[in-house]
Short mmCIF file of C-alpha atoms and ligand atoms in Angstrom, two decimals:
data_model
loop_
_atom_site.label_atom_id
_atom_site.label_comp_id
_atom_site.label_asym_id
_atom_site.label_seq_id
_atom_site.Cartn_x
_atom_site.Cartn_y
_atom_site.Cartn_z
CA MET A 7 5.37 122.51 -88.17
CA LYS A 8 5.84 119.55 -90.53
CA VAL A 9 5.36 119.80 -94.29
CA LEU A 10 5.24 117.02 -96.88
CA ILE A 11 6.40 117.91 -100.41
CA VAL A 12 5.44 115.73 -103.36
CA GLY A 13 8.03 115.55 -106.16
CA ASN A 14 11.72 114.87 -106.79
CA GLY A 15 13.14 117.81 -108.75
CA GLY A 16 15.07 121.01 -108.21
CA ARG A 17 11.82 122.83 -107.57
CA GLU A 18 10.99 120.53 -104.66
CA HIS A 19 14.51 120.83 -103.20
CA ALA A 20 14.23 124.63 -103.37
CA LEU A 21 10.79 124.55 -101.71
CA ALA A 22 12.12 122.34 -98.90
CA TRP A 23 15.19 124.57 -98.43
CA LYS A 24 13.06 127.71 -98.25
CA LEU A 25 10.40 126.25 -95.96
CA LEU A 26 13.08 125.11 -93.50
CA GLN A 27 14.30 128.70 -93.19
CA SER A 28 11.08 129.81 -91.50
CA GLU A 29 8.50 128.21 -89.21
CA VAL A 30 8.86 124.73 -90.69
CA ASP A 31 11.05 122.40 -88.61
CA GLN A 32 10.61 119.21 -90.61
CA VAL A 33 10.06 118.40 -94.27
CA VAL A 34 9.35 115.03 -95.81
CA CYS A 35 9.88 114.74 -99.58
CA VAL A 36 8.03 112.09 -101.59
CA PRO A 37 10.08 110.60 -103.15
CA GLY A 38 12.73 113.39 -103.08
CA ASN A 39 16.28 113.18 -104.43
CA GLY A 40 19.89 113.24 -103.24
CA GLY A 41 19.55 116.90 -102.26
CA THR A 42 16.46 116.50 -100.11
CA ALA A 43 18.02 113.35 -98.57
CA THR A 44 20.99 115.37 -97.29
CA LEU A 45 19.23 118.66 -96.45
CA LYS A 46 19.17 119.26 -92.68
CA GLY A 47 15.61 118.85 -91.38
CA CYS A 48 14.46 116.99 -94.50
CA ASN A 49 13.88 113.27 -95.12
CA ASN A 50 12.79 111.30 -98.16
CA LEU A 51 9.89 108.89 -98.23
CA PRO A 52 10.26 106.42 -101.13
CA LEU A 53 6.68 106.33 -102.42
CA PRO A 54 5.57 106.99 -106.01
CA VAL A 55 3.88 110.38 -106.46
CA ASP A 56 0.64 108.67 -107.50
CA ASP A 57 0.38 106.56 -104.34
CA PHE A 58 -2.28 108.88 -102.92
CA GLN A 59 -3.33 106.45 -100.19
CA GLY A 60 0.21 105.92 -99.00
CA ILE A 61 0.88 109.65 -98.93
CA ALA A 62 -2.38 110.34 -97.05
CA GLN A 63 -1.67 107.61 -94.52
CA PHE A 64 1.79 108.97 -93.84
CA ALA A 65 0.51 112.55 -93.51
CA LEU A 66 -2.23 111.53 -91.09
CA ASN A 67 0.06 109.32 -88.99
CA HIS A 68 2.91 111.83 -88.74
CA GLY A 69 1.21 115.12 -87.94
CA ILE A 70 1.80 116.73 -91.35
CA SER A 71 0.25 120.25 -91.30
CA LEU A 72 0.53 120.89 -95.02
CA VAL A 73 1.14 118.94 -98.23
CA VAL A 74 2.72 120.90 -101.10
CA VAL A 75 2.42 119.25 -104.51
CA GLY A 76 5.25 120.08 -106.94
CA PRO A 77 4.63 118.35 -110.30
CA GLU A 78 1.64 118.53 -112.65
CA LEU A 79 1.17 114.78 -113.03
CA PRO A 80 -0.19 113.98 -109.55
CA LEU A 81 -2.27 117.20 -109.67
CA SER A 82 -3.81 116.13 -112.97
CA LEU A 83 -4.55 112.72 -111.45
CA GLY A 84 -6.44 114.31 -108.54
CA ILE A 85 -4.02 114.14 -105.61
CA SER A 86 -5.42 117.33 -104.03
CA ASP A 87 -9.00 116.09 -104.24
CA TYR A 88 -8.05 112.81 -102.58
CA LEU A 89 -5.91 114.27 -99.79
CA ARG A 90 -8.54 116.95 -98.98
CA SER A 91 -11.21 114.26 -98.83
CA GLN A 92 -9.06 112.72 -96.06
CA GLY A 93 -8.98 116.00 -94.12
CA ILE A 94 -5.43 116.98 -95.13
CA THR A 95 -4.47 120.59 -95.88
CA VAL A 96 -3.08 120.76 -99.45
CA PHE A 97 -1.36 123.41 -101.58
CA GLY A 98 -2.26 122.48 -105.15
CA PRO A 99 -5.34 122.72 -107.37
CA THR A 100 -7.94 120.01 -107.80
CA GLN A 101 -8.00 117.70 -110.81
CA ALA A 102 -10.55 120.01 -112.44
CA GLY A 103 -8.26 123.00 -111.91
CA ALA A 104 -5.16 121.14 -113.16
CA GLN A 105 -6.84 120.87 -116.58
CA ILE A 106 -5.54 124.36 -117.20
CA GLU A 107 -2.18 122.66 -117.80
CA ALA A 108 -3.30 119.11 -118.63
CA SER A 109 -5.48 120.12 -121.61
CA LYS A 110 -4.35 122.92 -123.87
CA SER A 111 -7.72 123.08 -125.66
CA TRP A 112 -9.50 123.35 -122.30
CA ALA A 113 -7.15 126.19 -121.32
CA LYS A 114 -7.74 127.91 -124.66
CA ASP A 115 -11.53 127.71 -124.21
CA LEU A 116 -11.20 129.17 -120.72
CA MET A 117 -9.01 132.00 -122.03
CA GLN A 118 -11.56 132.83 -124.69
CA LEU A 119 -14.35 132.86 -122.10
CA ALA A 120 -12.33 135.07 -119.76
CA GLY A 121 -11.16 137.41 -122.53
CA ILE A 122 -7.48 136.63 -121.97
CA PRO A 123 -5.00 137.89 -124.59
CA THR A 124 -3.51 134.84 -126.33
CA ALA A 125 -2.65 133.59 -129.82
CA PRO A 126 -5.69 132.82 -132.03
CA SER A 127 -6.05 129.03 -132.33
CA GLN A 128 -8.24 126.08 -133.23
CA SER A 129 -8.28 122.57 -131.88
CA PHE A 130 -8.59 119.45 -134.04
CA THR A 131 -9.15 115.70 -133.77
CA GLU A 132 -9.21 115.10 -137.56
CA LEU A 133 -6.01 115.07 -139.61
CA GLU A 134 -7.45 116.50 -142.83
CA ALA A 135 -9.18 119.40 -141.07
CA ALA A 136 -5.99 120.25 -139.16
CA LYS A 137 -3.90 120.11 -142.34
CA ALA A 138 -6.32 122.34 -144.25
CA TYR A 139 -6.31 124.91 -141.43
CA ILE A 140 -2.49 124.89 -141.33
CA GLN A 141 -2.30 125.38 -145.08
CA ALA A 142 -4.78 128.24 -144.95
CA GLN A 143 -2.91 129.96 -142.11
CA GLY A 144 0.60 129.37 -143.50
CA ALA A 145 3.89 129.14 -141.60
CA PRO A 146 5.33 129.87 -139.13
CA ILE A 147 2.67 128.16 -137.06
CA VAL A 148 2.60 126.28 -133.77
CA VAL A 149 1.23 122.76 -133.22
CA LYS A 150 0.60 121.57 -129.65
CA VAL A 151 -0.59 118.20 -128.48
CA ASP A 152 -3.50 118.70 -126.13
CA GLY A 153 -2.38 116.64 -123.14
CA LEU A 154 0.69 116.42 -120.88
CA ALA A 155 3.81 115.58 -122.90
CA ALA A 156 6.67 116.39 -120.50
CA GLY A 157 7.46 119.60 -122.37
CA LYS A 158 7.89 117.80 -125.73
CA GLY A 159 4.45 118.32 -127.23
CA VAL A 160 4.97 121.71 -128.90
CA THR A 161 6.30 122.20 -132.43
CA VAL A 162 7.08 125.71 -133.57
CA ALA A 163 6.94 124.93 -137.31
CA THR A 164 8.71 127.15 -139.81
CA THR A 165 7.08 125.41 -142.78
CA VAL A 166 3.60 124.05 -143.48
CA GLU A 167 5.11 120.57 -144.06
CA GLN A 168 6.74 120.59 -140.62
CA ALA A 169 3.42 121.48 -139.02
CA TRP A 170 1.68 118.72 -140.98
CA THR A 171 4.28 116.20 -139.79
CA ALA A 172 3.73 117.32 -136.18
CA VAL A 173 -0.01 116.72 -136.50
CA GLU A 174 0.54 113.37 -138.23
CA ASP A 175 2.93 112.29 -135.46
CA ALA A 176 0.40 113.25 -132.80
CA PHE A 177 -2.49 111.46 -134.52
CA THR A 178 -0.45 108.31 -135.10
CA GLY A 179 0.23 107.95 -131.41
CA ALA A 180 3.65 109.55 -130.83
CA PHE A 181 2.28 111.07 -127.61
CA GLY A 182 -0.30 108.43 -126.71
CA ILE A 183 -3.71 109.77 -125.73
CA ALA A 184 -2.17 113.21 -125.04
CA GLY A 185 -1.95 113.61 -128.83
CA GLN A 186 -5.47 112.56 -129.82
CA ARG A 187 -6.33 116.23 -130.03
CA VAL A 188 -4.04 119.04 -131.20
CA VAL A 189 -4.20 122.80 -130.87
CA VAL A 190 -2.89 124.79 -133.85
CA GLU A 191 -2.09 128.39 -133.08
CA GLU A 192 -0.50 131.54 -134.41
CA CYS A 193 3.22 131.90 -133.82
CA LEU A 194 3.99 134.76 -131.45
CA THR A 195 7.27 136.65 -131.32
CA GLY A 196 8.89 138.47 -128.44
CA GLN A 197 10.44 137.58 -125.09
CA GLU A 198 9.07 134.81 -122.92
CA VAL A 199 8.43 135.51 -119.24
CA SER A 200 7.02 133.34 -116.46
CA VAL A 201 4.69 135.07 -114.00
CA LEU A 202 3.64 132.84 -111.14
CA ALA A 203 0.72 133.78 -108.91
CA LEU A 204 -0.15 132.28 -105.56
CA THR A 205 -3.90 131.95 -105.22
CA ASP A 206 -6.49 130.59 -102.82
CA GLY A 207 -9.09 130.63 -105.58
CA LEU A 208 -10.35 134.02 -104.42
CA SER A 209 -7.45 136.46 -104.60
CA VAL A 210 -4.02 136.34 -106.21
CA ARG A 211 -0.54 137.46 -105.17
CA LEU A 212 2.16 137.61 -107.79
CA LEU A 213 5.68 136.33 -107.31
CA LEU A 214 8.64 138.05 -108.94
CA PRO A 215 8.62 137.53 -112.72
CA ALA A 216 11.26 135.10 -113.97
CA GLN A 217 12.73 134.14 -117.31
CA ASP A 218 13.53 130.54 -118.19
CA HIS A 219 15.97 129.43 -120.93
CA LYS A 220 14.16 126.53 -122.58
CA ARG A 221 16.55 125.58 -125.38
CA ILE A 222 19.53 123.28 -124.87
CA GLY A 223 22.05 125.50 -126.69
CA GLU A 224 23.50 128.96 -126.28
CA ALA A 225 21.56 131.88 -127.81
CA ASP A 226 18.35 129.83 -127.46
CA THR A 227 19.18 127.28 -130.15
CA GLY A 228 18.58 123.54 -130.38
CA ALA A 229 15.97 121.31 -128.79
CA ASN A 230 13.49 122.38 -126.14
CA THR A 231 14.24 121.15 -122.61
CA GLY A 232 12.56 121.37 -119.22
CA GLY A 233 14.58 124.57 -118.70
CA MET A 234 18.35 125.15 -118.67
CA GLY A 235 18.44 128.13 -116.35
CA ALA A 236 16.43 131.05 -115.03
CA TYR A 237 16.74 134.46 -113.50
CA ALA A 238 14.53 136.76 -111.47
CA PRO A 239 13.26 139.42 -111.51
CA VAL A 240 12.86 140.34 -115.22
CA PRO A 241 13.70 143.98 -115.94
CA ILE A 242 11.43 144.24 -119.01
CA VAL A 243 8.46 143.43 -116.75
CA THR A 244 7.99 146.84 -115.19
CA PRO A 245 5.74 147.28 -112.15
CA GLU A 246 3.09 148.72 -114.53
CA LEU A 247 3.28 145.71 -116.82
CA LEU A 248 3.11 143.35 -113.84
CA ASP A 249 -0.05 145.14 -112.64
CA ARG A 250 -1.56 144.68 -116.08
CA ILE A 251 -0.67 141.00 -116.09
CA GLN A 252 -2.38 140.66 -112.71
CA GLN A 253 -5.51 142.58 -113.69
CA ASP A 254 -5.94 141.45 -117.30
CA ILE A 255 -4.74 137.85 -117.04
CA LEU A 256 -4.36 136.25 -113.62
CA GLU A 257 -7.34 137.76 -111.81
CA PRO A 258 -9.84 137.10 -114.63
CA VAL A 259 -8.65 133.48 -114.93
CA VAL A 260 -9.06 132.86 -111.20
CA ALA A 261 -12.51 134.50 -111.31
CA THR A 262 -13.51 132.34 -114.29
CA LEU A 263 -12.30 129.17 -112.57
CA ARG A 264 -14.31 130.12 -109.49
CA ALA A 265 -17.40 130.86 -111.60
CA ARG A 266 -17.09 127.33 -113.01
CA GLY A 267 -17.09 125.94 -109.48
CA ILE A 268 -13.40 124.98 -109.60
CA ASP A 269 -11.50 125.01 -106.32
CA TYR A 270 -8.08 126.40 -107.28
CA ARG A 271 -5.61 126.73 -104.41
CA GLY A 272 -2.01 126.70 -105.50
CA VAL A 273 0.16 128.28 -108.15
CA LEU A 274 -1.28 129.65 -111.36
CA TYR A 275 1.71 130.01 -113.65
CA ALA A 276 1.29 132.18 -116.75
CA GLY A 277 3.83 131.52 -119.50
CA LEU A 278 3.74 134.80 -121.39
CA MET A 279 5.14 136.23 -124.58
CA ILE A 280 5.84 139.93 -124.26
CA THR A 281 5.33 141.03 -127.88
CA PRO A 282 7.67 143.55 -129.51
CA SER A 283 5.07 146.26 -128.81
CA GLY A 284 5.10 145.33 -125.11
CA GLU A 285 1.78 143.46 -124.97
CA PRO A 286 1.56 140.35 -122.75
CA ARG A 287 0.06 137.28 -124.50
CA VAL A 288 -0.48 133.94 -122.80
CA ILE A 289 1.40 131.00 -124.34
CA GLU A 290 0.28 128.53 -121.71
CA PHE A 291 -0.80 128.13 -118.13
CA ASN A 292 0.74 125.69 -115.67
CA CYS A 293 -0.90 124.52 -112.46
CA ARG A 294 2.29 124.43 -110.36
CA PHE A 295 5.58 126.14 -109.56
CA GLY A 296 7.94 126.48 -112.54
CA ASP A 297 11.17 124.57 -112.65
CA PRO A 298 13.83 126.12 -112.73
CA GLU A 299 12.05 129.48 -112.21
CA THR A 300 11.27 128.60 -108.58
CA GLN A 301 14.98 128.11 -107.85
CA ALA A 302 15.62 131.74 -108.91
CA ILE A 303 12.53 133.23 -107.24
CA LEU A 304 12.59 131.67 -103.77
CA PRO A 305 16.03 132.90 -102.60
CA LEU A 306 14.68 136.45 -102.98
CA LEU A 307 11.49 135.87 -100.96
CA ALA A 308 11.52 137.64 -97.59
CA THR A 309 8.00 136.67 -96.39
CA PRO A 310 7.88 133.21 -94.75
CA LEU A 311 6.90 130.79 -97.52
CA ALA A 312 4.88 128.51 -95.22
CA THR A 313 2.62 131.42 -94.22
CA LEU A 314 1.78 132.11 -97.85
CA LEU A 315 1.25 128.47 -98.83
CA LEU A 316 -0.97 127.85 -95.79
CA ALA A 317 -2.99 131.00 -96.52
CA CYS A 318 -3.67 129.69 -100.05
CA SER A 319 -4.50 126.21 -98.80
CA GLU A 320 -6.88 127.54 -96.11
CA GLN A 321 -8.46 130.13 -98.40
CA CYS A 322 -7.45 133.20 -96.41
CA LEU A 323 -4.85 134.74 -98.74
CA ALA A 324 -6.50 138.20 -98.66
CA ALA A 325 -5.69 138.38 -94.92
CA ALA A 326 -2.04 137.32 -95.35
CA PRO A 327 0.71 139.93 -95.16
CA PRO A 328 1.85 141.45 -98.45
CA ILE A 329 4.69 139.55 -100.08
CA LYS A 330 8.07 141.16 -99.39
CA TRP A 331 11.22 140.60 -101.43
CA LYS A 332 14.88 140.91 -100.60
CA PRO A 333 16.74 143.44 -102.69
CA GLY A 334 18.85 142.11 -105.56
CA VAL A 335 18.55 139.39 -108.17
CA ALA A 336 19.05 135.64 -108.49
CA VAL A 337 20.27 133.36 -111.27
CA CYS A 338 19.99 129.57 -111.58
CA VAL A 339 22.27 127.71 -114.01
CA VAL A 340 21.17 124.14 -114.66
CA THR A 341 23.85 121.51 -115.14
CA ALA A 342 22.63 118.56 -117.18
CA ALA A 343 23.90 115.13 -118.20
CA GLN A 344 25.67 114.88 -121.56
CA GLY A 345 23.08 114.04 -124.22
CA TYR A 346 20.06 115.61 -122.49
CA PRO A 347 17.31 116.17 -123.69
CA GLY A 348 18.09 113.04 -125.72
CA ALA A 349 19.53 109.83 -124.26
CA TYR A 350 21.97 110.23 -121.38
CA THR A 351 23.65 108.06 -118.76
CA LYS A 352 22.96 108.04 -115.03
CA GLY A 353 25.08 107.06 -112.07
CA GLN A 354 28.05 109.44 -112.53
CA VAL A 355 29.72 110.36 -109.23
CA ILE A 356 29.20 114.04 -108.29
CA ALA A 357 31.85 115.97 -106.35
CA GLY A 358 32.45 119.58 -105.33
CA ILE A 359 29.03 120.68 -104.10
CA ASP A 360 30.38 121.74 -100.69
CA GLN A 361 33.01 123.88 -102.41
CA ALA A 362 30.38 125.37 -104.72
CA GLU A 363 27.96 126.42 -101.99
CA GLY A 364 28.42 129.58 -99.97
CA PRO A 365 26.57 132.47 -98.36
CA ASN A 366 25.25 133.59 -101.78
CA VAL A 367 25.05 130.22 -103.52
CA ALA A 368 22.75 127.23 -103.12
CA VAL A 369 22.95 124.07 -105.20
CA PHE A 370 19.51 122.56 -105.73
CA HIS A 371 19.45 118.94 -106.83
CA ALA A 372 17.23 117.96 -109.76
CA GLY A 373 18.36 114.51 -110.95
CA THR A 374 20.57 113.10 -108.20
CA LYS A 375 20.39 110.25 -105.71
CA LEU A 376 22.42 108.82 -102.88
CA GLN A 377 24.00 105.46 -103.62
CA GLY A 378 25.12 104.46 -100.14
CA GLN A 379 26.97 107.60 -99.06
CA GLN A 380 27.85 108.51 -102.63
CA LEU A 381 25.96 111.23 -104.54
CA VAL A 382 25.41 110.24 -108.19
CA THR A 383 23.55 111.66 -111.20
CA ASP A 384 20.05 110.28 -111.69
CA GLY A 385 18.37 112.39 -114.37
CA GLY A 386 18.79 114.65 -117.40
CA ARG A 387 18.82 117.87 -115.47
CA VAL A 388 21.19 117.17 -112.58
CA LEU A 389 21.67 120.37 -110.54
CA GLY A 390 20.32 123.93 -110.37
CA VAL A 391 23.26 126.06 -109.29
CA THR A 392 21.70 129.22 -107.91
CA ALA A 393 23.39 132.43 -106.80
CA TRP A 394 22.12 135.82 -105.77
CA GLY A 395 23.66 139.26 -105.59
CA GLU A 396 23.19 142.97 -106.02
CA ASN A 397 23.05 142.82 -109.80
CA PHE A 398 22.96 140.26 -112.57
CA GLU A 399 26.63 140.51 -113.43
CA GLN A 400 27.53 139.53 -109.88
CA ALA A 401 24.92 136.79 -109.54
CA ILE A 402 25.84 135.27 -112.92
CA ALA A 403 29.57 135.31 -112.05
CA ARG A 404 28.90 133.64 -108.68
CA SER A 405 26.69 131.01 -110.24
CA TYR A 406 29.24 130.08 -112.94
CA ALA A 407 32.10 129.99 -110.42
CA ALA A 408 30.03 127.49 -108.44
CA VAL A 409 29.25 125.47 -111.58
CA GLU A 410 33.00 125.22 -112.27
CA ALA A 411 33.58 123.79 -108.79
CA ILE A 412 31.17 120.93 -109.39
CA LEU A 413 32.57 117.83 -111.06
CA TYR A 414 30.93 114.87 -112.72
CA GLU A 415 31.53 113.01 -115.97
CA GLY A 416 29.57 114.58 -118.85
CA LYS A 417 28.58 117.82 -117.08
CA TYR A 418 26.84 120.04 -119.63
CA TYR A 419 25.53 123.55 -119.08
CA ARG A 420 24.67 126.60 -121.11
CA GLN A 421 27.35 129.28 -120.88
CA ASP A 422 24.97 132.19 -121.42
CA ILE A 423 22.23 132.04 -118.78
CA GLY A 424 21.02 135.58 -118.16
CA TYR A 425 22.58 136.93 -121.38
CA ARG A 426 19.70 139.34 -121.90
CA VAL A 427 20.26 141.03 -118.53
CA LYS A 428 23.96 140.58 -117.86
CA THR A 429 24.62 144.30 -117.75
CA VAL A 430 21.38 145.26 -115.98
CA GLY A 431 21.42 146.24 -112.29
CA GLY A 432 19.18 144.72 -109.63
P1 LIG B 503 4.67 125.06 -123.90
O1 LIG B 503 4.90 123.59 -123.75
O2 LIG B 503 3.26 125.44 -124.19
O3 LIG B 503 5.38 125.81 -122.82
O4 LIG B 503 5.48 125.51 -125.19
C1 LIG B 503 6.85 125.24 -125.28
C2 LIG B 503 7.52 126.38 -125.95
O5 LIG B 503 7.04 126.52 -127.29
C3 LIG B 503 7.23 127.73 -125.31
O6 LIG B 503 8.03 127.98 -124.22
C4 LIG B 503 7.53 128.64 -126.49
O7 LIG B 503 8.93 128.84 -126.62
C5 LIG B 503 7.04 127.88 -127.67
N1 LIG B 503 5.67 128.30 -128.02
C6 LIG B 503 4.51 127.81 -127.57
N2 LIG B 503 3.46 128.45 -128.11
C7 LIG B 503 3.97 129.40 -128.92
C8 LIG B 503 3.40 130.40 -129.78
N3 LIG B 503 2.09 130.55 -129.92
N4 LIG B 503 4.25 131.19 -130.46
C9 LIG B 503 5.60 131.03 -130.37
N5 LIG B 503 6.18 130.12 -129.58
C10 LIG B 503 5.39 129.30 -128.86
N1 LIG B 504 10.32 126.03 -116.74
C1 LIG B 504 9.14 125.69 -117.41
C2 LIG B 504 8.15 124.97 -116.61
O1 LIG B 504 8.27 124.83 -115.42
O2 LIG B 504 7.16 124.53 -117.20
#
C-alpha cells in the first residue's frame, strides 16, 4: 500500500515512520524534509502543499491508496475537497470543517451551539467596541486574532493596555486579513493538555492525551513557539476524565459538525485547560495532528496506523478494531535553531543522528534538508528527539542523552521537558 503525506515537519516524519512499520510499503512526502528523504521506504516530492492539481495527478498516476494531510494551511484552502472530487481517498477534513481551526470566532460559535465548556468570549471587528469590552472585563484577558497566524495570534494580556495594544496591532494589519476580527476571552488557569481524536465524522476514537511545552524557556517562560517538546500519556488525565472529554466535548462537536452538513474525516484536536478544580475547558480546536504531540503519541500506538486512518477516510471507523497502546510513556524534546522563535540562521551542518538513535529513540526531523549528501538545518524547530520507556524518568533521560549526541551550531533546547511528570511512573 502506498500513502502520500502532505507536509514537511516533524509530525509528517513521525507519520511516515509509523505508517512504514505496518501495512504501508511506500510513502511519498510532499514536500517532506531531510528526515523523510532518508527514511527507508519514503521519498520526497518537491511540490508546494497548495499545488492540489499536482498532488492529485501524482496520486492518480502512482497508485496512492491514501493521502494524509498534515498541516492546517492546505486543509483550510480545501485540499481534501479537491482531492476527493478527483476520486482520491483523503485523511483530513474539508475546507468547511477546517474552519474549526482557521476561524476562532467560528469555532466559538460552534462551541456555544454544542454546549462545549470553554472560556466566555466575544468577537469584534471594531476597535472601540473591543477596547470597551476589555476595559469592562479587566485583566488578565486573552486576545486572539480570528484567522491562522502560525501560532502567533494569541496574546495573554496581564494588563488592559497590553490587550488594547494587541487589538490595535491586529486591526492595523499586523496579521493581515487573519486579524480583521479578534476574539477576546476570559483568561483560564490550569494545566494545558492536548487530546486528539480520530474521527470519520460519525464516531470518534481518542488517542493518548499529550502535553506540549509551548514556551521557549524553561519553566514555561518567554515567547510562545510551535511547541518545544511533548510527552504522552498525561497522568492528570485519568481514564474517567478522558471519558468525560470524549462525551462532553469531542462527541458533541462531531455531532454538531455533522448536523451542519460538514464532512469531517481526520483529526479533531482539542487544546484543553484542565482547571484547578479538574474541569476540562476548550482553549482551541485544531483540524490536524499536533506537532510535537504526534511525535510522542505515535511510538506508543500498537494498532496499525494505516488501518485507523483508512477507516476514518472511508467512514467506517465504528467497525475498526479498538485502538491498542504499548505500555510505557514517550517524550519528545525539540531542538531548535538559536534565536527561534525570532530570527535564526539556516544551513548549519547536523551530525550525530545515527549515534542518537537506538531501539528506544527516534529522531524526527522538523526543519532539515539534504544539501547534496549533507544534512543541514532548514527551520526554527530542527529535530524532535523522541524516546520511550517504562516511566518518564527513563524516557526523559534517554531523550536528553540522544539530544547531547546531536551536534549543530546554535543547537537550542529546553532542559526541562516533562518536568511536571519526571517522577511519575508509566
Ligand atoms: P492557541 O493559539 O489558541 O493555541 O493559543 C496559544 C496559547 O495561548 C495556548 O496554548 C494557551 O497557552 C494560551 N491561551 C489561549 N487561550 C487562553 C485562555 N483563554 N486562557 C489562558 N491561556 C490561553
Ligand atoms: N503543538 C501545538 C499544535 O500542534 O498546535
